[in-house]
């Protein structure tokens, strides 16, 4: 998504530069052809970025028809009747919607009509904004959101426990550890179990208990420092050997806990399901720093010339 926004910003910048440079008299035909090329290239570029988003693992909610409808609604509307303030309103509305959706992940459903009604009342009020009152409202809202998150967390925990019970009843190969972690080994690995301070290369897919994918890396392994992952994932990996395949059900308390992970779309105390394949302890080239381009790698020391025979 960030890459797409960067492309859009470049497109806007190009448009701004073009408007600042202006067109010389007599160059209209040439300029029109160039602008047509820009339109076509920009459309292909952003369309390709959208297609990349659609093809990403876990992009279940990417509804191409709805996205195109939204884009066409904006682009086909009469821009001559749209003021700068109207455009600002569209941008602010998208930001508000994103904030509401993130809040809903943690707190539950938000009534859009009530929200908009109160927004209009505040905006149309004849009284000046009282900063003390504003701070009080912020405090009240945070308290309400915390209570709502606690209620949703309790509900998520209950649903997770029910899901675990159902899966263990359905599949007797699942094993429950004293911590609450539930897992089954689909394929045994070889060698020793990983220790909890290792960095392990893992292929994985993470799902909500309703089956929706929230993260997936099944094409190339990701190195996980087991000191820096959620407790349930660490405990799972330390019960596996290199080359093992397993399915784990991680209760919320062993995942992201009461805080959840809003950016990852994970609610408070949400139970998560992982399918993992361990590939072994991660081995890093000592001559290559993380993120360093190949051309900046430290050159290996030259080998000494063989001694001449006398």
GROMACS .gro file of C-alpha atoms in nm:
model
  310
    1UNK     CA    1   0.000   0.000   0.000
    2UNK     CA    2   0.283   0.243   0.085
    3UNK     CA    3   0.443   0.173  -0.254
    4UNK     CA    4   0.117   0.257  -0.426
    5UNK     CA    5   0.091   0.587  -0.239
    6UNK     CA    6   0.449   0.671  -0.338
    7UNK     CA    7   0.360   0.610  -0.703
    8UNK     CA    8   0.057   0.836  -0.668
    9UNK     CA    9   0.271   1.108  -0.511
   10UNK     CA   10   0.515   1.086  -0.802
   11UNK     CA   11   0.222   1.114  -1.040
   12UNK     CA   12   0.099   1.426  -0.862
   13UNK     CA   13   0.450   1.571  -0.862
   14UNK     CA   14   0.483   1.512  -1.236
   15UNK     CA   15   0.149   1.684  -1.288
   16UNK     CA   16   0.257   1.980  -1.076
   17UNK     CA   17   0.586   2.016  -1.266
   18UNK     CA   18   0.401   2.004  -1.597
   19UNK     CA   19   0.160   2.277  -1.487
   20UNK     CA   20   0.447   2.493  -1.363
   21UNK     CA   21   0.646   2.459  -1.687
   22UNK     CA   22   0.347   2.551  -1.901
   23UNK     CA   23   0.312   2.495  -2.276
   24UNK     CA   24   0.463   2.706  -2.549
   25UNK     CA   25   0.243   2.827  -2.831
   26UNK     CA   26   0.245   2.593  -3.126
   27UNK     CA   27   0.343   2.291  -2.916
   28UNK     CA   28  -0.013   2.184  -2.833
   29UNK     CA   29  -0.009   1.881  -3.062
   30UNK     CA   30   0.328   1.760  -2.936
   31UNK     CA   31   0.229   1.825  -2.574
   32UNK     CA   32  -0.098   1.636  -2.621
   33UNK     CA   33   0.086   1.328  -2.747
   34UNK     CA   34   0.328   1.341  -2.454
   35UNK     CA   35   0.043   1.379  -2.207
   36UNK     CA   36  -0.139   1.087  -2.365
   37UNK     CA   37   0.176   0.878  -2.318
   38UNK     CA   38   0.200   0.994  -1.957
   39UNK     CA   39  -0.166   0.898  -1.898
   40UNK     CA   40  -0.113   0.553  -2.047
   41UNK     CA   41   0.214   0.485  -1.863
   42UNK     CA   42   0.076   0.615  -1.533
   43UNK     CA   43  -0.237   0.402  -1.571
   44UNK     CA   44  -0.030   0.090  -1.645
   45UNK     CA   45   0.206   0.163  -1.356
   46UNK     CA   46  -0.062   0.214  -1.092
   47UNK     CA   47  -0.274  -0.069  -1.235
   48UNK     CA   48   0.026  -0.301  -1.201
   49UNK     CA   49   0.076  -0.188  -0.841
   50UNK     CA   50  -0.288  -0.264  -0.766
   51UNK     CA   51  -0.249  -0.607  -0.929
   52UNK     CA   52   0.053  -0.675  -0.704
   53UNK     CA   53  -0.164  -0.593  -0.402
   54UNK     CA   54  -0.434  -0.829  -0.533
   55UNK     CA   55  -0.183  -1.112  -0.574
   56UNK     CA   56  -0.037  -1.075  -0.224
   57UNK     CA   57  -0.107  -1.369   0.011
   58UNK     CA   58  -0.392  -1.286   0.245
   59UNK     CA   59  -0.550  -1.033   0.009
   60UNK     CA   60  -0.891  -1.202   0.051
   61UNK     CA   61  -1.071  -0.871   0.092
   62UNK     CA   62  -0.927  -0.721  -0.229
   63UNK     CA   63  -1.248  -0.683  -0.431
   64UNK     CA   64  -1.132  -0.571  -0.774
   65UNK     CA   65  -1.478  -0.463  -0.892
   66UNK     CA   66  -1.536  -0.247  -0.584
   67UNK     CA   67  -1.189  -0.091  -0.603
   68UNK     CA   68  -1.239  -0.002  -0.970
   69UNK     CA   69  -1.583   0.141  -0.887
   70UNK     CA   70  -1.429   0.364  -0.621
   71UNK     CA   71  -1.153   0.484  -0.855
   72UNK     CA   72  -1.398   0.554  -1.136
   73UNK     CA   73  -1.630   0.744  -0.900
   74UNK     CA   74  -1.347   0.984  -0.819
   75UNK     CA   75  -1.203   1.015  -1.169
   76UNK     CA   76  -1.533   1.044  -1.358
   77UNK     CA   77  -1.690   1.305  -1.128
   78UNK     CA   78  -1.709   1.663  -1.256
   79UNK     CA   79  -1.380   1.805  -1.132
   80UNK     CA   80  -1.486   2.157  -1.226
   81UNK     CA   81  -1.744   2.145  -0.943
   82UNK     CA   82  -1.502   2.002  -0.689
   83UNK     CA   83  -1.334   2.263  -0.475
   84UNK     CA   84  -1.008   2.220  -0.291
   85UNK     CA   85  -1.205   2.186   0.032
   86UNK     CA   86  -1.416   1.907  -0.117
   87UNK     CA   87  -1.101   1.721  -0.217
   88UNK     CA   88  -0.967   1.771   0.136
   89UNK     CA   89  -1.293   1.628   0.268
   90UNK     CA   90  -1.248   1.316   0.054
   91UNK     CA   91  -0.894   1.270   0.186
   92UNK     CA   92  -0.998   1.331   0.549
   93UNK     CA   93  -1.292   1.093   0.507
   94UNK     CA   94  -1.060   0.814   0.393
   95UNK     CA   95  -0.835   0.876   0.694
   96UNK     CA   96  -1.134   0.872   0.929
   97UNK     CA   97  -1.261   0.548   0.775
   98UNK     CA   98  -0.921   0.384   0.819
   99UNK     CA   99  -0.915   0.496   1.183
  100UNK     CA  100  -1.266   0.366   1.247
  101UNK     CA  101  -1.185   0.029   1.092
  102UNK     CA  102  -0.872  -0.004   1.304
  103UNK     CA  103  -1.069   0.090   1.615
  104UNK     CA  104  -1.330  -0.172   1.528
  105UNK     CA  105  -1.063  -0.442   1.522
  106UNK     CA  106  -0.994  -0.365   1.887
  107UNK     CA  107  -1.330  -0.247   2.017
  108UNK     CA  108  -1.610  -0.387   1.801
  109UNK     CA  109  -1.855  -0.227   1.559
  110UNK     CA  110  -1.881   0.155   1.543
  111UNK     CA  111  -2.213   0.315   1.440
  112UNK     CA  112  -2.121   0.534   1.139
  113UNK     CA  113  -2.444   0.736   1.149
  114UNK     CA  114  -2.403   0.829   1.516
  115UNK     CA  115  -2.038   0.914   1.458
  116UNK     CA  116  -2.120   1.141   1.163
  117UNK     CA  117  -2.409   1.306   1.350
  118UNK     CA  118  -2.186   1.404   1.642
  119UNK     CA  119  -1.910   1.517   1.406
  120UNK     CA  120  -2.153   1.756   1.235
  121UNK     CA  121  -2.279   1.889   1.570
  122UNK     CA  122  -1.926   1.967   1.684
  123UNK     CA  123  -1.829   2.122   1.351
  124UNK     CA  124  -2.143   2.341   1.335
  125UNK     CA  125  -2.128   2.453   1.699
  126UNK     CA  126  -2.123   2.832   1.748
  127UNK     CA  127  -1.901   2.795   2.055
  128UNK     CA  128  -1.523   2.805   2.033
  129UNK     CA  129  -1.338   2.486   2.113
  130UNK     CA  130  -1.259   2.456   2.484
  131UNK     CA  131  -0.919   2.286   2.511
  132UNK     CA  132  -0.989   2.161   2.863
  133UNK     CA  133  -1.316   2.008   2.746
  134UNK     CA  134  -1.140   1.860   2.444
  135UNK     CA  135  -0.880   1.690   2.665
  136UNK     CA  136  -1.159   1.557   2.887
  137UNK     CA  137  -1.336   1.413   2.583
  138UNK     CA  138  -1.014   1.245   2.473
  139UNK     CA  139  -0.973   1.090   2.817
  140UNK     CA  140  -1.335   0.970   2.820
  141UNK     CA  141  -1.296   0.821   2.473
  142UNK     CA  142  -0.979   0.634   2.569
  143UNK     CA  143  -1.156   0.492   2.875
  144UNK     CA  144  -1.452   0.378   2.666
  145UNK     CA  145  -1.223   0.222   2.405
  146UNK     CA  146  -1.034   0.036   2.677
  147UNK     CA  147  -1.357  -0.104   2.820
  148UNK     CA  148  -1.478  -0.205   2.473
  149UNK     CA  149  -1.141  -0.370   2.398
  150UNK     CA  150  -1.161  -0.566   2.724
  151UNK     CA  151  -1.509  -0.688   2.633
  152UNK     CA  152  -1.398  -0.787   2.284
  153UNK     CA  153  -1.087  -0.953   2.427
  154UNK     CA  154  -1.302  -1.167   2.657
  155UNK     CA  155  -1.524  -1.260   2.362
  156UNK     CA  156  -1.222  -1.344   2.145
  157UNK     CA  157  -1.077  -1.560   2.421
  158UNK     CA  158  -1.406  -1.750   2.456
  159UNK     CA  159  -1.429  -1.807   2.080
  160UNK     CA  160  -1.066  -1.920   2.073
  161UNK     CA  161  -1.116  -2.176   2.349
  162UNK     CA  162  -1.424  -2.310   2.172
  163UNK     CA  163  -1.226  -2.338   1.848
  164UNK     CA  164  -0.943  -2.525   2.025
  165UNK     CA  165  -1.188  -2.770   2.182
  166UNK     CA  166  -1.355  -2.834   1.846
  167UNK     CA  167  -1.025  -2.891   1.664
  168UNK     CA  168  -0.888  -3.126   1.932
  169UNK     CA  169  -1.211  -3.325   1.926
  170UNK     CA  170  -1.202  -3.342   1.547
  171UNK     CA  171  -0.831  -3.424   1.517
  172UNK     CA  172  -0.679  -3.640   1.794
  173UNK     CA  173  -0.324  -3.573   1.667
  174UNK     CA  174  -0.333  -3.223   1.819
  175UNK     CA  175  -0.135  -3.197   2.140
  176UNK     CA  176  -0.197  -2.940   2.414
  177UNK     CA  177   0.098  -2.819   2.622
  178UNK     CA  178   0.069  -2.689   2.982
  179UNK     CA  179   0.108  -2.331   2.854
  180UNK     CA  180  -0.207  -2.366   2.643
  181UNK     CA  181  -0.029  -2.399   2.307
  182UNK     CA  182  -0.193  -2.656   2.081
  183UNK     CA  183  -0.007  -2.809   1.786
  184UNK     CA  184   0.037  -3.117   1.573
  185UNK     CA  185   0.337  -3.229   1.370
  186UNK     CA  186   0.249  -3.300   1.009
  187UNK     CA  187   0.601  -3.403   0.914
  188UNK     CA  188   0.884  -3.491   1.149
  189UNK     CA  189   1.212  -3.307   1.106
  190UNK     CA  190   1.562  -3.437   1.165
  191UNK     CA  191   1.828  -3.351   1.420
  192UNK     CA  192   1.795  -3.160   1.745
  193UNK     CA  193   1.512  -2.930   1.850
  194UNK     CA  194   1.578  -2.559   1.810
  195UNK     CA  195   1.681  -2.369   2.122
  196UNK     CA  196   1.495  -2.056   2.228
  197UNK     CA  197   1.782  -1.820   2.140
  198UNK     CA  198   1.825  -1.939   1.781
  199UNK     CA  199   1.736  -1.753   1.462
  200UNK     CA  200   1.539  -1.999   1.251
  201UNK     CA  201   1.441  -1.989   0.883
  202UNK     CA  202   1.066  -2.055   0.861
  203UNK     CA  203   0.802  -2.080   0.590
  204UNK     CA  204   0.464  -1.995   0.740
  205UNK     CA  205   0.105  -1.887   0.697
  206UNK     CA  206  -0.094  -1.720   0.972
  207UNK     CA  207  -0.474  -1.732   0.984
  208UNK     CA  208  -0.762  -1.615   1.199
  209UNK     CA  209  -0.981  -1.893   1.335
  210UNK     CA  210  -1.236  -1.815   1.061
  211UNK     CA  211  -0.974  -1.920   0.805
  212UNK     CA  212  -0.882  -1.575   0.672
  213UNK     CA  213  -0.509  -1.533   0.608
  214UNK     CA  214  -0.347  -1.233   0.778
  215UNK     CA  215   0.014  -1.307   0.683
  216UNK     CA  216   0.191  -1.556   0.460
  217UNK     CA  217   0.548  -1.629   0.357
  218UNK     CA  218   0.540  -1.968   0.184
  219UNK     CA  219   0.770  -1.895  -0.110
  220UNK     CA  220   1.090  -1.792   0.066
  221UNK     CA  221   1.188  -1.850   0.430
  222UNK     CA  222   1.187  -1.572   0.688
  223UNK     CA  223   1.455  -1.571   0.961
  224UNK     CA  224   1.293  -1.543   1.305
  225UNK     CA  225   1.496  -1.454   1.611
  226UNK     CA  226   1.309  -1.661   1.870
  227UNK     CA  227   1.382  -1.400   2.137
  228UNK     CA  228   1.177  -1.149   1.938
  229UNK     CA  229   0.858  -1.340   1.855
  230UNK     CA  230   0.535  -1.394   2.050
  231UNK     CA  231   0.562  -1.663   2.324
  232UNK     CA  232   0.343  -1.919   2.149
  233UNK     CA  233   0.541  -1.903   1.826
  234UNK     CA  234   0.868  -1.938   2.015
  235UNK     CA  235   0.739  -2.239   2.210
  236UNK     CA  236   0.616  -2.399   1.889
  237UNK     CA  237   0.949  -2.366   1.708
  238UNK     CA  238   1.147  -2.499   2.005
  239UNK     CA  239   0.935  -2.815   1.991
  240UNK     CA  240   1.035  -2.874   1.628
  241UNK     CA  241   1.342  -2.996   1.440
  242UNK     CA  242   1.483  -2.870   1.108
  243UNK     CA  243   1.261  -2.976   0.819
  244UNK     CA  244   0.949  -3.022   1.034
  245UNK     CA  245   0.600  -2.920   0.927
  246UNK     CA  246   0.341  -2.834   1.190
  247UNK     CA  247   0.006  -2.668   1.252
  248UNK     CA  248  -0.032  -2.466   1.572
  249UNK     CA  249  -0.323  -2.298   1.745
  250UNK     CA  250  -0.189  -2.015   1.959
  251UNK     CA  251  -0.427  -1.870   2.222
  252UNK     CA  252  -0.442  -1.493   2.254
  253UNK     CA  253  -0.248  -1.495   2.583
  254UNK     CA  254   0.046  -1.655   2.398
  255UNK     CA  255   0.004  -1.435   2.090
  256UNK     CA  256  -0.054  -1.057   2.102
  257UNK     CA  257  -0.243  -1.057   2.431
  258UNK     CA  258  -0.488  -0.790   2.543
  259UNK     CA  259  -0.329  -0.524   2.320
  260UNK     CA  260  -0.371  -0.721   1.999
  261UNK     CA  261  -0.191  -0.601   1.688
  262UNK     CA  262  -0.404  -0.333   1.518
  263UNK     CA  263  -0.162  -0.285   1.228
  264UNK     CA  264  -0.170  -0.656   1.157
  265UNK     CA  265  -0.548  -0.672   1.187
  266UNK     CA  266  -0.536  -0.886   1.503
  267UNK     CA  267  -0.777  -0.811   1.784
  268UNK     CA  268  -0.724  -0.835   2.161
  269UNK     CA  269  -0.676  -1.190   2.294
  270UNK     CA  270  -0.733  -1.330   1.947
  271UNK     CA  271  -0.644  -1.695   1.891
  272UNK     CA  272  -0.427  -1.749   1.583
  273UNK     CA  273  -0.355  -2.050   1.362
  274UNK     CA  274  -0.013  -2.104   1.204
  275UNK     CA  275   0.108  -2.353   0.946
  276UNK     CA  276   0.488  -2.364   0.958
  277UNK     CA  277   0.780  -2.542   0.795
  278UNK     CA  278   1.119  -2.504   0.960
  279UNK     CA  279   1.421  -2.503   0.730
  280UNK     CA  280   1.700  -2.484   0.985
  281UNK     CA  281   1.906  -2.234   1.183
  282UNK     CA  282   1.959  -1.916   0.982
  283UNK     CA  283   2.314  -1.879   0.852
  284UNK     CA  284   2.424  -1.525   0.764
  285UNK     CA  285   2.721  -1.440   0.546
  286UNK     CA  286   2.968  -1.279   0.789
  287UNK     CA  287   3.094  -1.053   0.510
  288UNK     CA  288   2.749  -0.911   0.438
  289UNK     CA  289   2.571  -0.671   0.670
  290UNK     CA  290   2.187  -0.683   0.667
  291UNK     CA  291   2.049  -0.485   0.375
  292UNK     CA  292   2.393  -0.417   0.223
  293UNK     CA  293   2.393  -0.426  -0.158
  294UNK     CA  294   2.606  -0.697  -0.316
  295UNK     CA  295   2.844  -0.436  -0.454
  296UNK     CA  296   2.921  -0.317  -0.099
  297UNK     CA  297   3.013  -0.655   0.044
  298UNK     CA  298   3.354  -0.685   0.197
  299UNK     CA  299   3.587  -0.840  -0.055
  300UNK     CA  300   3.740  -1.169   0.061
  301UNK     CA  301   4.107  -1.151   0.155
  302UNK     CA  302   4.333  -1.265  -0.130
  303UNK     CA  303   4.475  -1.613  -0.091
  304UNK     CA  304   4.852  -1.623  -0.045
  305UNK     CA  305   5.046  -1.735  -0.350
  306UNK     CA  306   5.175  -2.091  -0.324
  307UNK     CA  307   5.538  -2.112  -0.223
  308UNK     CA  308   5.773  -2.183  -0.505
  309UNK     CA  309   5.943  -2.516  -0.494
  310UNK     CA  310   6.316  -2.497  -0.464
   0.00000   0.00000   0.00000
